[in-house]
Short mmCIF file of C-alpha atoms in Angstrom, two decimals:
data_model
loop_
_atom_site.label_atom_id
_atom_site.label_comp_id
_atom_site.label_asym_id
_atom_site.label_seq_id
_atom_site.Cartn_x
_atom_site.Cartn_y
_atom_site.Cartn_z
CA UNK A 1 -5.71 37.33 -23.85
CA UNK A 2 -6.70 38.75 -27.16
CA UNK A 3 -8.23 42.18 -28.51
CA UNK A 4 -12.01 43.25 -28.84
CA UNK A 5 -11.34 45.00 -32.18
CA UNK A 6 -11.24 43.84 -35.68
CA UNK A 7 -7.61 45.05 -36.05
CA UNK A 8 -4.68 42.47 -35.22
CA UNK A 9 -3.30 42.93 -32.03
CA UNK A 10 -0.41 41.11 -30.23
CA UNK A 11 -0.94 39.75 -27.30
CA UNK A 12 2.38 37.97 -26.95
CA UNK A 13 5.06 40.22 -25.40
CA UNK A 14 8.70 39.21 -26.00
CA UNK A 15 9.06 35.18 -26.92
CA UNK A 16 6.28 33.91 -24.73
CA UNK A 17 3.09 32.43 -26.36
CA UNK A 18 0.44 34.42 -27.51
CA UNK A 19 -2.70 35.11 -30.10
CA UNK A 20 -3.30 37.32 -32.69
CA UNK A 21 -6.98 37.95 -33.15
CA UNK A 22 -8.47 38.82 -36.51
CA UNK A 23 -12.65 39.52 -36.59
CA UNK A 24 -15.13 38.65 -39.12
CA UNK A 25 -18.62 38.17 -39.97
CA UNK A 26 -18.18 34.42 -40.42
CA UNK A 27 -16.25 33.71 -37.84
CA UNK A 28 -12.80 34.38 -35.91
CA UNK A 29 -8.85 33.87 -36.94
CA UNK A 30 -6.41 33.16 -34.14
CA UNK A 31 -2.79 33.55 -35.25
CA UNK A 32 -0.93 31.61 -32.58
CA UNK A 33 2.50 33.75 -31.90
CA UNK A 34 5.68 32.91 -30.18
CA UNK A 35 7.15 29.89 -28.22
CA UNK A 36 4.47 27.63 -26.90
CA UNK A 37 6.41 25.67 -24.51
CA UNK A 38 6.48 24.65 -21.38
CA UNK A 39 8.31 27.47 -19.76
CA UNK A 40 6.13 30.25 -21.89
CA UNK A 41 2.97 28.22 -21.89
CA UNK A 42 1.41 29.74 -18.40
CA UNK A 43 0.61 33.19 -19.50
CA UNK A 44 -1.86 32.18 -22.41
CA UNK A 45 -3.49 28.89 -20.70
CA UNK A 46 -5.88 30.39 -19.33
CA UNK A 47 -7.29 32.47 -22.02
CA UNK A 48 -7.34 29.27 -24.17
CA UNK A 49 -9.53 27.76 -21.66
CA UNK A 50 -12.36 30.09 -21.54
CA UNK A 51 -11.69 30.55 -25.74
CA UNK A 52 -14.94 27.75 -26.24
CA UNK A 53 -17.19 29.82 -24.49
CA UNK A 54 -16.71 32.66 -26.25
CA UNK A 55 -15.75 31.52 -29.62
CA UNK A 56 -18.12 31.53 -32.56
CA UNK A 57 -19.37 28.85 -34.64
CA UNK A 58 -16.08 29.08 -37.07
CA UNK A 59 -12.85 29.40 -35.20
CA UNK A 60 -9.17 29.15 -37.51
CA UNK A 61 -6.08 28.81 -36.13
CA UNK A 62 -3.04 29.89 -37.74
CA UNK A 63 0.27 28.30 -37.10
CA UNK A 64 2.25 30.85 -39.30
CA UNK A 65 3.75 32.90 -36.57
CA UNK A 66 4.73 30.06 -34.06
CA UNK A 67 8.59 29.84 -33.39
CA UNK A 68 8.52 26.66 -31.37
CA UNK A 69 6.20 24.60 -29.82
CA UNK A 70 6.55 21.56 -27.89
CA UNK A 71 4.15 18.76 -25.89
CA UNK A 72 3.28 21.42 -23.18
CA UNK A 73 2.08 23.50 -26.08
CA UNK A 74 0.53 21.12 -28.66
CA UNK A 75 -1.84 19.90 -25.52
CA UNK A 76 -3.09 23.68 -24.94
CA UNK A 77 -3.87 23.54 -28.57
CA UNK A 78 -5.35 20.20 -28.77
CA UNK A 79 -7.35 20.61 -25.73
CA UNK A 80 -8.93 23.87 -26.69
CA UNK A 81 -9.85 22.11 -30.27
CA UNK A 82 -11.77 19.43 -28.35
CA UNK A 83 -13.94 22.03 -26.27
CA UNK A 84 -14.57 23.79 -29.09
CA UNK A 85 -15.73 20.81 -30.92
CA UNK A 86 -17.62 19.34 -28.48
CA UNK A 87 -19.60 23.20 -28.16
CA UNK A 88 -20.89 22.49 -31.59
CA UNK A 89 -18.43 24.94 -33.53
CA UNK A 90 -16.26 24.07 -36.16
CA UNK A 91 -12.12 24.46 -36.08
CA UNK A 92 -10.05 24.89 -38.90
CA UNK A 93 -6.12 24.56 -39.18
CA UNK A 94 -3.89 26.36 -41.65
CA UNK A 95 -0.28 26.97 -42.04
CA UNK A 96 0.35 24.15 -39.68
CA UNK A 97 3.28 22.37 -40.49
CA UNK A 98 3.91 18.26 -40.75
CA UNK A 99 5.75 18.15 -37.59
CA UNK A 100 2.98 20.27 -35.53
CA UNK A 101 0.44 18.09 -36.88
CA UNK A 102 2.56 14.94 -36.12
CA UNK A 103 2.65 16.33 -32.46
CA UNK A 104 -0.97 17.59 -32.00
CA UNK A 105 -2.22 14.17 -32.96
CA UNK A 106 0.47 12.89 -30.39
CA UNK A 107 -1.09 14.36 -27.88
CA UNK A 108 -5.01 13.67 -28.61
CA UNK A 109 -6.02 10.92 -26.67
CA UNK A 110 -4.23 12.82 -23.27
CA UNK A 111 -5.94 16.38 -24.31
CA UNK A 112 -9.20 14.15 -25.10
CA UNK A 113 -9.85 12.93 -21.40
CA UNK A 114 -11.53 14.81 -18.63
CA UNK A 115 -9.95 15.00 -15.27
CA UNK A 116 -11.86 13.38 -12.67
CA UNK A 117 -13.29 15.15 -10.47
CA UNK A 118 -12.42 15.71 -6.46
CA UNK A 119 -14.04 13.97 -4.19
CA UNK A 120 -15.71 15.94 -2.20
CA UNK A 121 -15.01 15.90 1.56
CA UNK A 122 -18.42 16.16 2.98
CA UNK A 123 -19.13 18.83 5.76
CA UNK A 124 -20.71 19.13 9.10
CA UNK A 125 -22.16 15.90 10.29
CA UNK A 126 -21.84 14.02 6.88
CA UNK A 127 -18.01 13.85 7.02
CA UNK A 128 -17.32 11.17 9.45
CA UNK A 129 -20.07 9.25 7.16
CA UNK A 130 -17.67 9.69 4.05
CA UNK A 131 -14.55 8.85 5.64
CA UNK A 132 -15.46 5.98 6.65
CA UNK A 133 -17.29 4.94 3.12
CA UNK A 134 -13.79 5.45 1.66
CA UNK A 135 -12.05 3.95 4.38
CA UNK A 136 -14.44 0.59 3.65
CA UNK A 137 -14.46 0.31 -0.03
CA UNK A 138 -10.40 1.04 0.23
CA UNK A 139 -10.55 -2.19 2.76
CA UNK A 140 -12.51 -3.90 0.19
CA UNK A 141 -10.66 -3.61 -2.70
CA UNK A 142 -7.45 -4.66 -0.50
CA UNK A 143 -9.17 -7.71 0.53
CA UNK A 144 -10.08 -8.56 -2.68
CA UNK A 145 -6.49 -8.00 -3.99
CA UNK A 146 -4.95 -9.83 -0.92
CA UNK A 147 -7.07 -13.08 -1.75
CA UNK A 148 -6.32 -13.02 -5.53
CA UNK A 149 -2.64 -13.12 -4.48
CA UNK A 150 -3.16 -16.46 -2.27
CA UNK A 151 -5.04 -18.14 -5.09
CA UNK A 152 -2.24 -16.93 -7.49
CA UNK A 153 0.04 -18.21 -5.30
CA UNK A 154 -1.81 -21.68 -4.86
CA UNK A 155 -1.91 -22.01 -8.82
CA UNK A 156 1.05 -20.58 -10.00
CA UNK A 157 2.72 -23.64 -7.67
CA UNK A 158 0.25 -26.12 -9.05
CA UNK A 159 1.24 -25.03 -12.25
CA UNK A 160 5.21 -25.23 -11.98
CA UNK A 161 5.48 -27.65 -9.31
CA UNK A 162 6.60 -26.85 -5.46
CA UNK A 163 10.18 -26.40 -5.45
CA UNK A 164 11.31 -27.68 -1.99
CA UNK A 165 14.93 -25.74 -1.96
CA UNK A 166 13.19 -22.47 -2.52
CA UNK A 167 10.77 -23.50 0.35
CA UNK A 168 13.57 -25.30 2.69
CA UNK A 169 15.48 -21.72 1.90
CA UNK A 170 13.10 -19.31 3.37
CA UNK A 171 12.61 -21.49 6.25
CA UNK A 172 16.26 -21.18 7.47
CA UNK A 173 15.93 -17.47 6.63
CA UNK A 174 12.48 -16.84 8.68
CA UNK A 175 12.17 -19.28 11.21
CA UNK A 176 16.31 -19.84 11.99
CA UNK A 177 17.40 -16.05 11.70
CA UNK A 178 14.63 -15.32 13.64
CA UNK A 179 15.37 -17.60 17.18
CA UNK A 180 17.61 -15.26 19.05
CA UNK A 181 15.70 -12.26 18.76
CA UNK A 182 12.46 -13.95 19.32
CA UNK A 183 13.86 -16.20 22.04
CA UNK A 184 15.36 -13.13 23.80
CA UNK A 185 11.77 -10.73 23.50
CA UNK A 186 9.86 -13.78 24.87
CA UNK A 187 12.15 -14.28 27.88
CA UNK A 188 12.10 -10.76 28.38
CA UNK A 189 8.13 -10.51 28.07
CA UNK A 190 7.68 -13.50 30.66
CA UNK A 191 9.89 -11.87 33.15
CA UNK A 192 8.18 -8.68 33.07
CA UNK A 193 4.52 -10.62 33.51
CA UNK A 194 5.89 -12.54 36.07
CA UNK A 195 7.48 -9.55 37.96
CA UNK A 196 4.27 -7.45 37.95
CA UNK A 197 2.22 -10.47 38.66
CA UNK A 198 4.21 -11.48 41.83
CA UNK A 199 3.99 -8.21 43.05
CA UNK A 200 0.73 -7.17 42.49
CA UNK A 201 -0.19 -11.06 44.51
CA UNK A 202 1.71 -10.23 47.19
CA UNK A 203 -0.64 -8.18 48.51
CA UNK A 204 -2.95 -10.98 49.35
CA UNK A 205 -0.35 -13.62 50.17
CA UNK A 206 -0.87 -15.51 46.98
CA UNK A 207 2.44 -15.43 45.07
CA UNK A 208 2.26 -18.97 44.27
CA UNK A 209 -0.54 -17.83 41.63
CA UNK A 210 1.61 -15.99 39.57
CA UNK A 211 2.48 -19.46 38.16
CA UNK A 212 -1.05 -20.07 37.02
CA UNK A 213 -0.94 -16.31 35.89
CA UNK A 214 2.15 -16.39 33.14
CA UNK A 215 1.67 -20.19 32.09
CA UNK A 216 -1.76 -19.31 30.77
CA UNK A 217 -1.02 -15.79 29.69
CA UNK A 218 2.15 -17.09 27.51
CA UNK A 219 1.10 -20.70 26.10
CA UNK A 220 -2.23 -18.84 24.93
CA UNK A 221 -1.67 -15.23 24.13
CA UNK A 222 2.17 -13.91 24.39
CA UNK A 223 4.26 -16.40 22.89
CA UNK A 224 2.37 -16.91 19.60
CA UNK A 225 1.25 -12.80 19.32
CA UNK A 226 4.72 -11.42 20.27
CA UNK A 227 6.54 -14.00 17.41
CA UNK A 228 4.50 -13.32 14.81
CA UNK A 229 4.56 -9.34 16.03
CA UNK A 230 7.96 -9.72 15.57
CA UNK A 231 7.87 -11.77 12.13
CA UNK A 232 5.83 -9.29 10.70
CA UNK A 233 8.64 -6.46 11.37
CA UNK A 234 11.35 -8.44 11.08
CA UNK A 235 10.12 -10.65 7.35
CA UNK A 236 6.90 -9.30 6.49
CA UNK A 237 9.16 -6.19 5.77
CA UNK A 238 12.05 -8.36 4.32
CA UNK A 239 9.64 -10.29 1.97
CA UNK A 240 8.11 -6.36 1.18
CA UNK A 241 11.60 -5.24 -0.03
CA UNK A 242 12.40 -8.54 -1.60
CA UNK A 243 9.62 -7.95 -3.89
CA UNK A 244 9.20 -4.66 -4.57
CA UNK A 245 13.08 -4.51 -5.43
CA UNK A 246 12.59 -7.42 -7.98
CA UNK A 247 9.72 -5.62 -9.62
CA UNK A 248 11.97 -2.47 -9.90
CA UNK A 249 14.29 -4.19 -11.44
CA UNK A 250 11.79 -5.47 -14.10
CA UNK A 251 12.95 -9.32 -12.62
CA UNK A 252 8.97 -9.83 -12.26
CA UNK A 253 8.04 -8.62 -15.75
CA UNK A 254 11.04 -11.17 -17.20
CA UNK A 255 9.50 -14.05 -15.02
CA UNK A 256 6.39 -13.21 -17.23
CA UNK A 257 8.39 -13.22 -20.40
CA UNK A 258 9.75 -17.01 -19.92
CA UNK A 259 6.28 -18.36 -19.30
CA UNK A 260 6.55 -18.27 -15.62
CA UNK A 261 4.07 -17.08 -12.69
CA UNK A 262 5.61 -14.23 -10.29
CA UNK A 263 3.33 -15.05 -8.12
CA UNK A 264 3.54 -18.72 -7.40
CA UNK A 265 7.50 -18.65 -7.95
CA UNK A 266 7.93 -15.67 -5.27
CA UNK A 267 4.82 -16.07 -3.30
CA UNK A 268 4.14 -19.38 -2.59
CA UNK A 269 7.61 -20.38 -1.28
CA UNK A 270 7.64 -17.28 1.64
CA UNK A 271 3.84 -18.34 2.66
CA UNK A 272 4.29 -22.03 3.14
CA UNK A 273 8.15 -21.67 5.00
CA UNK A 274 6.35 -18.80 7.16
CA UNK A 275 3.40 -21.26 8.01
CA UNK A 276 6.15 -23.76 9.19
CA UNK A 277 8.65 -21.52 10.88
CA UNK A 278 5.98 -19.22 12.81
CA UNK A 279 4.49 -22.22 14.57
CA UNK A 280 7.87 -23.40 15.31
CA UNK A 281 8.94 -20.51 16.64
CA UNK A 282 6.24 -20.11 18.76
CA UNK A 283 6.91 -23.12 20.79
CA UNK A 284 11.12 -22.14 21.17
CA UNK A 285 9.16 -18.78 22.73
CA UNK A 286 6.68 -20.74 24.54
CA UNK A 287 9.90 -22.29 26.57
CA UNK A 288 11.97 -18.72 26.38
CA UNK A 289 8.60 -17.00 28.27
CA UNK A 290 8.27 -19.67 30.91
CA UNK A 291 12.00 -19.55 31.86
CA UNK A 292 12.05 -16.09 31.86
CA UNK A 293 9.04 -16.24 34.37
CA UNK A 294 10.88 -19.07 36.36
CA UNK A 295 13.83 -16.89 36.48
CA UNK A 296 12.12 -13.93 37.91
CA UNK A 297 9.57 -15.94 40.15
CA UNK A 298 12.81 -17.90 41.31
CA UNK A 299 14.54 -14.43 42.66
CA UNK A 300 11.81 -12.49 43.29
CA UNK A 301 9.03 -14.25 44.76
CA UNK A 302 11.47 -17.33 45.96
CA UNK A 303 9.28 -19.83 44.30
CA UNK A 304 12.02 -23.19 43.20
CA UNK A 305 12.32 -24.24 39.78
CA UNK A 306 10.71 -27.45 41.12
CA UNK A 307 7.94 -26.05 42.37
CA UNK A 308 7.00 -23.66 39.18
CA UNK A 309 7.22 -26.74 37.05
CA UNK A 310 5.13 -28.76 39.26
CA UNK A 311 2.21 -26.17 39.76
CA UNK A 312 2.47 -25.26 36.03
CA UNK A 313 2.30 -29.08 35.20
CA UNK A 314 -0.77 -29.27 37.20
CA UNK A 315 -2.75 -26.41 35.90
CA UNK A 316 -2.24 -25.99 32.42
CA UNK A 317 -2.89 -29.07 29.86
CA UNK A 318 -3.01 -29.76 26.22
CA UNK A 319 -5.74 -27.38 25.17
CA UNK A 320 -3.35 -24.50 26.41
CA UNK A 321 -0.75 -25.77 24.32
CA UNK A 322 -3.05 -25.98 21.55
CA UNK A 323 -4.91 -22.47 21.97
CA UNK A 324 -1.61 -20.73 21.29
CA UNK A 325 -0.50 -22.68 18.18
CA UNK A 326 -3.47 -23.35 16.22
CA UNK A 327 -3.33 -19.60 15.21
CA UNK A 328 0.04 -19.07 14.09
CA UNK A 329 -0.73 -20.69 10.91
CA UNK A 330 -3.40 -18.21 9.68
CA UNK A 331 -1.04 -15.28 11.43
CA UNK A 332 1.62 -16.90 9.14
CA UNK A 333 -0.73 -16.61 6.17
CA UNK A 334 -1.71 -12.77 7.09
CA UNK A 335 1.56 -11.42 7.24
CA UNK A 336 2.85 -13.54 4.40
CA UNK A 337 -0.43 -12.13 1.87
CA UNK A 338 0.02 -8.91 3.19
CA UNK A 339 4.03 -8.59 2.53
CA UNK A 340 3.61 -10.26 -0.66
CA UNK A 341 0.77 -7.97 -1.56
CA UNK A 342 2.75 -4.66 -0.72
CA UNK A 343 6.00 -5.73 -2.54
CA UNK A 344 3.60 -6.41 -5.77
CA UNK A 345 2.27 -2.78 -5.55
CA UNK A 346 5.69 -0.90 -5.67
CA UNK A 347 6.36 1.50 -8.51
CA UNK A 348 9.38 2.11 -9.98
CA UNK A 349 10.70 4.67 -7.63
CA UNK A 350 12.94 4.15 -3.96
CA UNK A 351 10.16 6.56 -2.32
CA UNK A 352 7.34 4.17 -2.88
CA UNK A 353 9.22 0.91 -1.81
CA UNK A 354 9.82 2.85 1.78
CA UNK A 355 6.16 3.62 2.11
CA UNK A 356 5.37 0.03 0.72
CA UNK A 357 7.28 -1.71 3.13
CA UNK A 358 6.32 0.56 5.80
CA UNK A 359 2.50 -0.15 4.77
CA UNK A 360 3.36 -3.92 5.00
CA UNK A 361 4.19 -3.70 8.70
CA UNK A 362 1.77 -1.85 9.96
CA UNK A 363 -1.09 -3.60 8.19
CA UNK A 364 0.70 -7.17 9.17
CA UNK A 365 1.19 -6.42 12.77
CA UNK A 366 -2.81 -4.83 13.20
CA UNK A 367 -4.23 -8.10 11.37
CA UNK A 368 -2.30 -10.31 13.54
CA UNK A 369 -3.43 -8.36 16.83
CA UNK A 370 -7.13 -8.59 15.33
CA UNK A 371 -6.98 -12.46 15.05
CA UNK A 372 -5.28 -13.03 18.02
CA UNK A 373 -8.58 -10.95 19.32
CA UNK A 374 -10.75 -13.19 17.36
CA UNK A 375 -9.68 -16.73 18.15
CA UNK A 376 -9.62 -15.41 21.72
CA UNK A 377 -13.10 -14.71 21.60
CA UNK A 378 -14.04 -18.10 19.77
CA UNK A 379 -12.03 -19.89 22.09
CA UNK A 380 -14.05 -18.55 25.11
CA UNK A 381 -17.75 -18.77 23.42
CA UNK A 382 -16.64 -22.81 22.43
CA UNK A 383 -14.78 -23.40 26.44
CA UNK A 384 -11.46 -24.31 24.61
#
């Protein structure tokens, strides 16, 4: 926004920022006008960004006629100095005062920068392509972050020692907090299996099976998957909070200050009482599913409590056991990484702790479904 002529001509209306031009053979005078703030700043930002294409090699600015100016404005300024300098064409200040200056050179480095550009989104057949690029090297760098918080973990507790209350603590508040709720989902879970199993047998006589059915289906898949399922909501998101509220609060930073390691001091305590309490658990829901099931098959299918027990006793043995609880450790560790991980990435404001503890949960509860998937299929190629 500025004249073609050689005379001076406001371009400012009222209080909000302008430029006065002034014309010569040598070059051109700006006389910056009016408040250059952040409420007036809008109407001459524009102009100031196409002024280092059109400028001449010798461009003055004049800071005589400015009435206030404030960060807003001093980064217009400062920005539009750098493009002109970097076209090759020299800049002069006069009649700028201490207190601009002081505030221009406030600003540099931020008017200095150049804002990265968009990604672009792709188009026609090539978009799937990039989402998924993103989606991997995203995945990447979370794996990469998730393993340096295990082996900060690991050494930070080298480091300070293992404090056993700390440890003893989280135990009673994962694994003993958590038996009614897990106890009561399991029971519930082996009823339903051992409803729809019963029924579905009955059409071929064969009832009794629904014993082999559930005793297989909840010492190897149900009673670990649906605990640690319900660890990940119900402490993954606790240990998420716990976290992310301490780092709010600056508590992290202080542990810093006195020589300590967040990591191993918050970490390390939650992952080794989850790798004792989930495998615990798991065998208080092993018994909850098979008396739910015994319940059910009981009433429903009028198999006796001796008679499940014997038939279970006959077909299952200690590799069942086994192929349920030799996961819950690494399920432990998962959820444990991933919580911990979240609740180290909040910022300082109430919004992102929500969508960090929501972020735990669901990235905790789809990691334990995938290795439940894996050992599954490793336990069938090895015959376990």
């Amino acid at each position: 926004m500025a004249s073609e002529d050689g005379n001076a001509e406001s371009i400012a209306k009222g209080e909000a920022a302008g430029v006065q031009e002034h014309r010569s053979e040598d070059g051109r005078e700006l006389s910056l006008t009016g408040n250059w703030t952040t409420r007036s700043i809008a109407a001459i930002d524009g102009w100031m960004r196409e002024l280092a294409s059109t400028a001449p090699e010798r461009v003055v600015l004049d800071f005589a006629s400015i009435a206030n100016i404030d960060t807003a404005g001093a980064f217009v300024i400062r920005r539009t100095v750098e493009e002109l300098r970097q076209a090759g064409k020299s800049v002069e200040f006069r009649n700028i005062s201490h207190s601009e200056e002081v505030l221009l050179d406030a600003v540099a480095d931020a008017a200095s920068q150049s804002m990265p550009e968009k990604p672009s989104s792709g188009f026609g057949l090539l978009t799937p392509f990039a989402v998924i690029g993103r989606s991997v090297f995203a995945m990447a760098e979370q794996m990469k972050y998730a393993f340096g918080i295990l082996g900060s973990a690991i050494a930070g507790s080298s480091g300070h020692g293992i404090s056993l209350t700390a440890i003893v603590a989280q135990i009673h508040r994962i694994g003993v907090g958590a038996i009614p709720v897990v106890l009561l989902m399991n029971a519930i879970i082996g009823a339903i299996v051992a409803q729809q199993g019963a029924f579905q047998l009955r059409y071929f006589g064969a009832e009794i099976f629904v014993v082999d059915l559930v005793s297989v289906l909840v010492l190897r898949e149900t009673g670990a998957l649906i605990t640690a399922i319900m660890i990940a909501g119900r402490s993954g998101s606790a240990i998420t909070a716990e976290i992310g509220s301490m780092k709010m609060r600056e508590e992290v930073d202080a542990l810093k200050v006195i020589g300590l390691n967040p990591i191993g001091v918050l970490v390390f305590p939650r992952l080794v009482a989850l790798m004792i309490a989930l495998p615990l658990l798991t065998v208080a829901a092993n018994a909850a599913g098979l008396a739910g099931a015994m319940v059910i098959a009981n009433y429903y299918s009028d198999i006796s409590y001796t008679a499940f027990i014997t038939r279970m006793g006959g077909w299952i043995d200690v590799t069942t056991v086994f192929a349920g609880l030799v996961k819950t450790p690494f399920m432990a560790l998962a959820i444990g990484v991933i919580a911990s991980m979240e609740g180290m990435r909040v910022g300082g404001s109430a919004e992102s702790l929500g969508a960090r503890v929501t972020a735990s949960v669901v990235k905790a509860i789809f990691v334990v479904i995938v290795l439940d998937g894996l050992f599954a299929i490793f336990f069938a190629s090895i015959g376990f």
